[in-house]
PDB file of C-alpha atoms in Angstrom:
ATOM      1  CA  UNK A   1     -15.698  -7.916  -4.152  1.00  0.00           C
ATOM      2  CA  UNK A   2     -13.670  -9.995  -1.883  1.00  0.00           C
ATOM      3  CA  UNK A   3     -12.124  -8.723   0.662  1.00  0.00           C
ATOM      4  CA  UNK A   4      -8.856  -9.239   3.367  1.00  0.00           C
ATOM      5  CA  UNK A   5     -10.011  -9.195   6.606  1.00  0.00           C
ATOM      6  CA  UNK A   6      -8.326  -7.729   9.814  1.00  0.00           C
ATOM      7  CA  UNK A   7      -8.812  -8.269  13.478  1.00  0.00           C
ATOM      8  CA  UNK A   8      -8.598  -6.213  15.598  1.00  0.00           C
ATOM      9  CA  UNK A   9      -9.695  -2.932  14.530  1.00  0.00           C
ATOM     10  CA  UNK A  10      -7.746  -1.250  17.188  1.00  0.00           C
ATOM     11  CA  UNK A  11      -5.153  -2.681  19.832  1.00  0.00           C
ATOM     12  CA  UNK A  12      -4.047  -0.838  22.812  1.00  0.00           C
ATOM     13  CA  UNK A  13      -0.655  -2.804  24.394  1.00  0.00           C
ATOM     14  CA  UNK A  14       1.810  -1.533  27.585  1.00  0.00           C
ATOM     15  CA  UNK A  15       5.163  -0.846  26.160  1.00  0.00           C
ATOM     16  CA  UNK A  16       7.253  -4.287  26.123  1.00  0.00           C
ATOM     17  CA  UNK A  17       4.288  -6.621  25.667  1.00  0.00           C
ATOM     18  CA  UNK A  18       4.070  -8.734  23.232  1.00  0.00           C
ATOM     19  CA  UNK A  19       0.875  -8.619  20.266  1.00  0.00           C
ATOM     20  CA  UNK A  20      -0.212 -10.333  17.575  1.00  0.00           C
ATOM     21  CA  UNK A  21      -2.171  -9.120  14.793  1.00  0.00           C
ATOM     22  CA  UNK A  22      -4.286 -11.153  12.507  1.00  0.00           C
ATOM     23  CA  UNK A  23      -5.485 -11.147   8.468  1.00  0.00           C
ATOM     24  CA  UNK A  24      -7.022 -13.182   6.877  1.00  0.00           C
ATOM     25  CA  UNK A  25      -6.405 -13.676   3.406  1.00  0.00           C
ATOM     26  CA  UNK A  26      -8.727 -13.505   0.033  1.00  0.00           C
ATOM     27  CA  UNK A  27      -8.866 -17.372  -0.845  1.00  0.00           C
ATOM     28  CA  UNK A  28      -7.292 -17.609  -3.819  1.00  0.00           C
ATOM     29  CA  UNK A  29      -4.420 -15.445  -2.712  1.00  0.00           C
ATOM     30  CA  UNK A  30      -0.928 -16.942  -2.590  1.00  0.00           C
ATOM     31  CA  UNK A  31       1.138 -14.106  -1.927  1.00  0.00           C
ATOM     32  CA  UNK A  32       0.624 -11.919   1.518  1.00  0.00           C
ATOM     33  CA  UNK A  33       1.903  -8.709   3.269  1.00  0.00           C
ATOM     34  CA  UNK A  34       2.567  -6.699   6.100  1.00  0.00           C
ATOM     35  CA  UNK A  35       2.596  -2.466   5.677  1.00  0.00           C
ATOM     36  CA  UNK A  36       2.512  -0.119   8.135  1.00  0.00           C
ATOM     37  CA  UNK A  37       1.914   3.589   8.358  1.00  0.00           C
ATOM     38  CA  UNK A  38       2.740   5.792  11.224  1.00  0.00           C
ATOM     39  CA  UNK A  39       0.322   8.776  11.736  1.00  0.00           C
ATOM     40  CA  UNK A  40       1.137  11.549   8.748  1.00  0.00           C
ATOM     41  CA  UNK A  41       3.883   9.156   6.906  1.00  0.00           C
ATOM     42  CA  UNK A  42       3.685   7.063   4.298  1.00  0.00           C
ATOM     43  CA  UNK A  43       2.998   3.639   3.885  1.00  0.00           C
ATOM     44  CA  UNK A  44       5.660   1.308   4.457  1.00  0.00           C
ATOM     45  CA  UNK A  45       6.176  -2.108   3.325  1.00  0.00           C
ATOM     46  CA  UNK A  46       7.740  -4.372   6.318  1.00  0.00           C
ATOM     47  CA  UNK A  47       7.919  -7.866   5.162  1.00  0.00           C
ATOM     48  CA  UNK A  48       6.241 -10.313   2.208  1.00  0.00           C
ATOM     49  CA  UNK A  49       5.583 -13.563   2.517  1.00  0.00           C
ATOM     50  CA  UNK A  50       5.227 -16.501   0.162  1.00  0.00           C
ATOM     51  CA  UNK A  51       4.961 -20.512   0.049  1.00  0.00           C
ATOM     52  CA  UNK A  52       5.606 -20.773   4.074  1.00  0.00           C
ATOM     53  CA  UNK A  53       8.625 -18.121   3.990  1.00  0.00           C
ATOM     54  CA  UNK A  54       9.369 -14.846   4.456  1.00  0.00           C
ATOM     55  CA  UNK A  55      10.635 -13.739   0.863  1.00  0.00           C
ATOM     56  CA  UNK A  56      11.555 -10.135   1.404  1.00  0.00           C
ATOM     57  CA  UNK A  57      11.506  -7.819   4.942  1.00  0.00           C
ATOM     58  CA  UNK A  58      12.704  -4.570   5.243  1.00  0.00           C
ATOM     59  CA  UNK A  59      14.839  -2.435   7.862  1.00  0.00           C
ATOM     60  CA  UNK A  60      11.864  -1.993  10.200  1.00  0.00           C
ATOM     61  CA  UNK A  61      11.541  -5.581  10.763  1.00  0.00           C
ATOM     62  CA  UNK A  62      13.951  -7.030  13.032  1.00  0.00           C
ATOM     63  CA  UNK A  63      14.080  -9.845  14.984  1.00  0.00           C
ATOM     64  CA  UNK A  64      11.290  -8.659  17.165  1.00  0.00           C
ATOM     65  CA  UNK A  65       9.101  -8.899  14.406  1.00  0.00           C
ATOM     66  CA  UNK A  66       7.570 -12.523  12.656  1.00  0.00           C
ATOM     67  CA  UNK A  67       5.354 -13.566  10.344  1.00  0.00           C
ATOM     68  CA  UNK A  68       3.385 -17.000  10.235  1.00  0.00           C
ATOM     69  CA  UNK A  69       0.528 -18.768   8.373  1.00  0.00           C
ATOM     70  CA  UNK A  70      -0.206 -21.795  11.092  1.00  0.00           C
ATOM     71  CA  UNK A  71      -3.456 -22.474   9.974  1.00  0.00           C
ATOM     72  CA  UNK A  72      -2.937 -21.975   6.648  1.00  0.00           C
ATOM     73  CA  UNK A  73      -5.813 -19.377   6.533  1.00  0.00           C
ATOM     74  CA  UNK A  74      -4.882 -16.777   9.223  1.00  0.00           C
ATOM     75  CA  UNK A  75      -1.726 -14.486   8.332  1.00  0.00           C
ATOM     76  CA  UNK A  76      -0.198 -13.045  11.502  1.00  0.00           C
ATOM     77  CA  UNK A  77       2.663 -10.442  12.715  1.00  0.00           C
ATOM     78  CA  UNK A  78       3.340 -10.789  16.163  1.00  0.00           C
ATOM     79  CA  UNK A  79       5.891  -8.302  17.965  1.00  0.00           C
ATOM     80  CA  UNK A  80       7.484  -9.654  20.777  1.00  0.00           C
ATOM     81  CA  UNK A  81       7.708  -6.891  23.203  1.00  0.00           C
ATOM     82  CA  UNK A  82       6.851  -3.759  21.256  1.00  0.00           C
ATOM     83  CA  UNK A  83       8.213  -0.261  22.252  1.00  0.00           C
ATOM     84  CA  UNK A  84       6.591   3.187  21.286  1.00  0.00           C
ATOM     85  CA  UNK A  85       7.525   4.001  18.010  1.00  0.00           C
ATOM     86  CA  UNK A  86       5.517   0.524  16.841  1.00  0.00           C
ATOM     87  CA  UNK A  87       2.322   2.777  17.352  1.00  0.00           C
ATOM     88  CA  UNK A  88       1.315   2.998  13.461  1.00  0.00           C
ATOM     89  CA  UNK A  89      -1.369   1.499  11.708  1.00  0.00           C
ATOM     90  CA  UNK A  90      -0.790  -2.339  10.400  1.00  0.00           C
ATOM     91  CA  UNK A  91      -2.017  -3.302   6.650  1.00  0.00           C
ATOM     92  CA  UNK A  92      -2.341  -6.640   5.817  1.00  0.00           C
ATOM     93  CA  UNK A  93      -2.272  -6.924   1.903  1.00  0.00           C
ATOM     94  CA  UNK A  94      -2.538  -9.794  -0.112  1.00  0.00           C
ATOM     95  CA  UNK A  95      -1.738 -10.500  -3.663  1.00  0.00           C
ATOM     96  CA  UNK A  96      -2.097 -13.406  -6.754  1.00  0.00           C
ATOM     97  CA  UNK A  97       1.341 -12.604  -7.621  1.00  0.00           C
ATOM     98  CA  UNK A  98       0.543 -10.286 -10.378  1.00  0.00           C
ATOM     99  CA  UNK A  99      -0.329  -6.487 -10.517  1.00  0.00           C
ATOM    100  CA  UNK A 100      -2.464  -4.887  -7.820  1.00  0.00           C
ATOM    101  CA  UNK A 101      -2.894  -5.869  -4.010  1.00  0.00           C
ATOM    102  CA  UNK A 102      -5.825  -5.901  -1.845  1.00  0.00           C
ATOM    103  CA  UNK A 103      -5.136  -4.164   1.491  1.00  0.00           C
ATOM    104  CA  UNK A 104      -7.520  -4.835   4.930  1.00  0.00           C
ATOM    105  CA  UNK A 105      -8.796  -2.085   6.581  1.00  0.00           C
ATOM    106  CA  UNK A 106      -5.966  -1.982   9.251  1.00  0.00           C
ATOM    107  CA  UNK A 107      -5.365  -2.271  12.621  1.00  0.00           C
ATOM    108  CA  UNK A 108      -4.335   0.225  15.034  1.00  0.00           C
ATOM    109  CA  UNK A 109      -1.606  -0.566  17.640  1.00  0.00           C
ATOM    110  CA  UNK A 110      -0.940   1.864  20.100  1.00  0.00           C
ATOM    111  CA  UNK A 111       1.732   1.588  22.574  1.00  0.00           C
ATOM    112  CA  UNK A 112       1.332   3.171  25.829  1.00  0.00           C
TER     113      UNK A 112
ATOM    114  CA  UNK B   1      15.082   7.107   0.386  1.00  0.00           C
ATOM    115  CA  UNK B   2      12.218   8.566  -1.568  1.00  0.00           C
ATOM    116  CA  UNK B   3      11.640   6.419  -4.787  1.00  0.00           C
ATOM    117  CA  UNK B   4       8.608   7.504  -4.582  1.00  0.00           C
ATOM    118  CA  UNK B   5       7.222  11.073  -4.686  1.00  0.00           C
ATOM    119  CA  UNK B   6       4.426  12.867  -3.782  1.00  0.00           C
ATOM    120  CA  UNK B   7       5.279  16.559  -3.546  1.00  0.00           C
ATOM    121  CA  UNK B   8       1.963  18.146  -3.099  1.00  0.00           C
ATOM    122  CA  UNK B   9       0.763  17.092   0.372  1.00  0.00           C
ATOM    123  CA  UNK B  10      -3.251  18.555  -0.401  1.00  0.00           C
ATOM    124  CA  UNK B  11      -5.128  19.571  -3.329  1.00  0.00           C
ATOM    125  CA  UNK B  12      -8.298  21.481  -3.349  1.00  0.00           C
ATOM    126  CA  UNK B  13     -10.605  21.468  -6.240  1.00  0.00           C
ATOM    127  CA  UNK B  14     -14.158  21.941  -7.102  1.00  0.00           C
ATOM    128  CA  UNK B  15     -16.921  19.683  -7.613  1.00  0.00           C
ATOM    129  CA  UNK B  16     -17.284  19.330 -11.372  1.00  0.00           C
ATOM    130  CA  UNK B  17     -13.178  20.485 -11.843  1.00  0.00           C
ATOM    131  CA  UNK B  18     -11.020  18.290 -13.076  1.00  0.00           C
ATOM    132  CA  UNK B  19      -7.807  17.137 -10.181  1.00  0.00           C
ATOM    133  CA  UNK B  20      -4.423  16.441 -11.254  1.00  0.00           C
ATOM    134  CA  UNK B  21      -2.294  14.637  -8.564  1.00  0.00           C
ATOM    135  CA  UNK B  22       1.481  13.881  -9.516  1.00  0.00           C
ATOM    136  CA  UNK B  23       4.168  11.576  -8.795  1.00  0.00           C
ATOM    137  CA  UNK B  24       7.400  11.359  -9.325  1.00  0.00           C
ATOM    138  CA  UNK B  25       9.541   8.023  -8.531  1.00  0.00           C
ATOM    139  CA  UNK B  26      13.885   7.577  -8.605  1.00  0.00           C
ATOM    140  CA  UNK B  27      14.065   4.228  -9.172  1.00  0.00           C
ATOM    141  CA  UNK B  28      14.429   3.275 -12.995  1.00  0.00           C
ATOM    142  CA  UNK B  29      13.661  -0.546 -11.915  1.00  0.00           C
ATOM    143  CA  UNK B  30      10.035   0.410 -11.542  1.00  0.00           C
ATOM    144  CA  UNK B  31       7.618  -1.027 -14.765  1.00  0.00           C
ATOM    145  CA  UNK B  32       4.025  -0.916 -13.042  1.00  0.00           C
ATOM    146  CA  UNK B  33       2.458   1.998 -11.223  1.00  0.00           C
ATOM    147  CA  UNK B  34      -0.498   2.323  -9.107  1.00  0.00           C
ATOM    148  CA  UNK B  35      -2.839   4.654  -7.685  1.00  0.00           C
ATOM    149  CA  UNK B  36      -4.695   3.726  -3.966  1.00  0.00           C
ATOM    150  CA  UNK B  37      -7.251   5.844  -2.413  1.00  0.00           C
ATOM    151  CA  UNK B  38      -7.784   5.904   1.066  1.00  0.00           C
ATOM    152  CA  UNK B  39     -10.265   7.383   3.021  1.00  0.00           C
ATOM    153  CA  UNK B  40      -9.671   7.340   6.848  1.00  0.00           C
ATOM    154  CA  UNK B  41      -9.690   3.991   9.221  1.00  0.00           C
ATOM    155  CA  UNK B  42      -9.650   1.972   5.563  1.00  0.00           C
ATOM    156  CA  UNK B  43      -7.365   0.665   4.306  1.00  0.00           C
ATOM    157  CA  UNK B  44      -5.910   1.670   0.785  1.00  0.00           C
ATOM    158  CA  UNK B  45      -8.284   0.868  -2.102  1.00  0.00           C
ATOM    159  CA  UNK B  46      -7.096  -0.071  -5.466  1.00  0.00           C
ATOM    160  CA  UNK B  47      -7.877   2.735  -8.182  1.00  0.00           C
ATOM    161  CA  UNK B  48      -6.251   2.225 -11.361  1.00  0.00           C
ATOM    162  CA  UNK B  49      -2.524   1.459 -12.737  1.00  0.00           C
ATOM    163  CA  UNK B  50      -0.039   1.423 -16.094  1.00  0.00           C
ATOM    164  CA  UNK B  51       2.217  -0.642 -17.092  1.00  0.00           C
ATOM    165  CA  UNK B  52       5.211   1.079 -18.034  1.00  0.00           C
ATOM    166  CA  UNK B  53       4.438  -0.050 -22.004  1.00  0.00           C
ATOM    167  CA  UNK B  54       1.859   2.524 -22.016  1.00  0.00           C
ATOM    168  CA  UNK B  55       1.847   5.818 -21.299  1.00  0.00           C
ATOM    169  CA  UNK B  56      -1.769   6.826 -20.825  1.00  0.00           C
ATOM    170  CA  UNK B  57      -4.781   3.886 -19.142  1.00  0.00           C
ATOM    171  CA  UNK B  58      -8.218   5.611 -18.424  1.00  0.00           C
ATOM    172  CA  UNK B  59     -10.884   3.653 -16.606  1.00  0.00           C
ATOM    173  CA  UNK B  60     -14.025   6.246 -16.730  1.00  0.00           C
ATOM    174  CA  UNK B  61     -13.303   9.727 -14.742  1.00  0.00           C
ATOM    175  CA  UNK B  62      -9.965   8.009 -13.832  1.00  0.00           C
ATOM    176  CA  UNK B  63      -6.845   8.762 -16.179  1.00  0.00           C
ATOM    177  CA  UNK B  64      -3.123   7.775 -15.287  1.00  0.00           C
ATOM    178  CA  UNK B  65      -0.485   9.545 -17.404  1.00  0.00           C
ATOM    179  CA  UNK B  66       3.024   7.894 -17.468  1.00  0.00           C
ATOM    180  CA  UNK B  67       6.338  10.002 -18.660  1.00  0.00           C
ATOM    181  CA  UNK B  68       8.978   7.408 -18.590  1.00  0.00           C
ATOM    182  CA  UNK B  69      11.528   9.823 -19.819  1.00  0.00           C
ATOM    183  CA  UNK B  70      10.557  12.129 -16.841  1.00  0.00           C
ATOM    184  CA  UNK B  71       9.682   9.396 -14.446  1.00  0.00           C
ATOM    185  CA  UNK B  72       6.644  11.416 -13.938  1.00  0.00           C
ATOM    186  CA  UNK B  73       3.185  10.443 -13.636  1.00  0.00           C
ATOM    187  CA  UNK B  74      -0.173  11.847 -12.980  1.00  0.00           C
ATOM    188  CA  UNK B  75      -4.056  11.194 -12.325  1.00  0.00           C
ATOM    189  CA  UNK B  76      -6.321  12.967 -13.478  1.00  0.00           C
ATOM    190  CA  UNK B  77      -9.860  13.357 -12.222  1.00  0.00           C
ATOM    191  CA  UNK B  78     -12.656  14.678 -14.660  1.00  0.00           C
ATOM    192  CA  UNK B  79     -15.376  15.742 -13.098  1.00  0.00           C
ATOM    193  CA  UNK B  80     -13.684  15.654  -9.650  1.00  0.00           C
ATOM    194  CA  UNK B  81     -16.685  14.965  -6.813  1.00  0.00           C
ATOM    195  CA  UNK B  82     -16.780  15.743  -3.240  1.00  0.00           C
ATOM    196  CA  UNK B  83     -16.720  11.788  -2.660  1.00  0.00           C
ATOM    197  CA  UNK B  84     -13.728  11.465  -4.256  1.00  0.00           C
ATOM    198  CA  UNK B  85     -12.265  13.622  -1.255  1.00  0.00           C
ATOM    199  CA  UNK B  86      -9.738  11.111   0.217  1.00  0.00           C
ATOM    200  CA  UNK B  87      -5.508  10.456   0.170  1.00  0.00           C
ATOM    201  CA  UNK B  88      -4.255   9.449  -2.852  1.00  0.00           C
ATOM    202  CA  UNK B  89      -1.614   6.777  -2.718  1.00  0.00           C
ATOM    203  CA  UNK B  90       0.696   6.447  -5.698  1.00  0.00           C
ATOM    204  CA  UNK B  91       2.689   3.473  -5.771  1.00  0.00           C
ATOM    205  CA  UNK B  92       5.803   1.565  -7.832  1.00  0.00           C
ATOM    206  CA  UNK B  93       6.719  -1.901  -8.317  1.00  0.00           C
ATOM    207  CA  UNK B  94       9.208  -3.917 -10.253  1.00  0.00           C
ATOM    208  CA  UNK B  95       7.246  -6.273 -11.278  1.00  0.00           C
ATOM    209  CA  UNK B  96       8.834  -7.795 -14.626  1.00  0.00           C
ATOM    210  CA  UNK B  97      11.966  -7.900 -12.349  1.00  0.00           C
ATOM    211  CA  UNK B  98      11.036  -9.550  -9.477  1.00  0.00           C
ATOM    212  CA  UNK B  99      12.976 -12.963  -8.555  1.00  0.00           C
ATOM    213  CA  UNK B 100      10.696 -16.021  -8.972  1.00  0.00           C
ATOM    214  CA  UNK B 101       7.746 -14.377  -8.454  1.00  0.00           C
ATOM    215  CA  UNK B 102       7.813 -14.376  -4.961  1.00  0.00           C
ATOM    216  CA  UNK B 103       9.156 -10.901  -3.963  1.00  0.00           C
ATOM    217  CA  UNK B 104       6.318  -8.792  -5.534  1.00  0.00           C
ATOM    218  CA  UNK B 105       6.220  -5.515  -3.671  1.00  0.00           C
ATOM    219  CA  UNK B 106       4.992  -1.825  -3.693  1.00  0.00           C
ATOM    220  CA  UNK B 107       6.380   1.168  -3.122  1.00  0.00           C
ATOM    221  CA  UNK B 108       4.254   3.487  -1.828  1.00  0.00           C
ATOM    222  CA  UNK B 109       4.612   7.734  -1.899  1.00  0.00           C
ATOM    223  CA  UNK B 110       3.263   9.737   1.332  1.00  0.00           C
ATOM    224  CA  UNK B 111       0.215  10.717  -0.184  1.00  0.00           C
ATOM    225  CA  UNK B 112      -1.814  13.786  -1.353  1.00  0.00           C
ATOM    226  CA  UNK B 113      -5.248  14.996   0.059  1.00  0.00           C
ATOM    227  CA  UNK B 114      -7.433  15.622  -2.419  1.00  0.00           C
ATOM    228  CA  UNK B 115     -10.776  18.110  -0.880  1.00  0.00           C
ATOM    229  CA  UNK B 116     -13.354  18.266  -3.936  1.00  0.00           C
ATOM    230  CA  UNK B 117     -15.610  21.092  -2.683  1.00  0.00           C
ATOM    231  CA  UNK B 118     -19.140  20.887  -3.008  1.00  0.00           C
TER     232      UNK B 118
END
């Protein structure tokens, strides 16, 4: 089965620096994700993303979050100077547009 | 804002038992419903789902039960086995009422354990 693809595995940043994390998509895929789940909690959707824009972000992503496609294959979220409570694990998810969505196997930021 | 509920943190069962893990969700916008099992440093897996048109889809041991009148549903297990043992994810979208098709999202609850003893 095809799968999304997430790198890295695990990222270890000092509070305030900036990271980016990487997905890349299933092929045919048009429609792409961000979740995130803090250690216990649930999973949380933080932003979708569709034809080159952002088409729906939640309350956890503000402006020190983005979202980009500038290869056209690579999906990434960058945080521009993350703070401690970003520690969660990071879910890339990507969809056709229609019923289920595949998820990566996450990446885990932790922020010292 | 819980739309989506998962009031049983763990379940424990035994091998060969059948598991019923429920969900409850708020939000009467919801028409599609999914169930994601994760075991740890994965990510969630797609397990089954119903559309809200139905109120029962079974895919081998897997059943989902939906009770729109309730907002309810369930998945049931039969015969539970120990690798089944992960979080169970259950999830809500709006799908028929999304905006051009480009705001498709989930919802997700927090998840129950589910330990299928040996």
């Amino acid at each position: 089965e095809p799968e999304v693809t997430q790198t890295p595995s695990h990222q270890v940043t000092q509070m305030g620096q900036e990271v980016i994390l990487r997905c890349v998509p299933i092929s045919n895929h048009l429609y792409f994700y961000w979740y995130r789940q803090i250690l216990g909690q649930k999973v949380e959707f933080l932003v979708s993303f569709y034809n080159n824009e952002i088409s729906e972000k939640s309350e956890i992503f503000d402006d020190q979050f983005s979202v980009e496609r500038p290869d056209g294959s690579n999906f990434t979220l960058k945080i521009r100077s993350t703070k401690l409570e970003d520690s969660a694990m990071y879910f890339c998810a990507t969809g056709t547009g229609w019923e289920k969505l595949f998820f990566g196997s996450g990446t885990q930021l932790s922020v010292l | 804002d819980q739309q989506v509920k998962q009031n049983s943190p763990s379940l424990s069962v035994q091998e060969g038992r059948i598991s019923i893990l429920n969900c409850d969700y708020t939000n009467s916008m919801f028409d599609y419903f999914l169930w994601y099992k994760k075991y740890p440093a994965e990510g969630p897996t797609f397990l089954i789902s119903i559309s809200s048109i139905k109120d029962k889809n079974e895919d081998g041991r897997f059943t989902v039960f939906l009770n729109k009148s309730a907002k309810h549903l369930s998945l049931h297990i039969v015969p539970s086995q120990p690798g089944d043992s992960a979080v169970y994810f259950c999830a809500a979208s709006a799908w028929g009422r999304r905006r051009g098709g480009s705001n498709y999202k989930l919802t997700f609850g927090k998840g129950t354990l589910l330990t299928v003893n040996p």
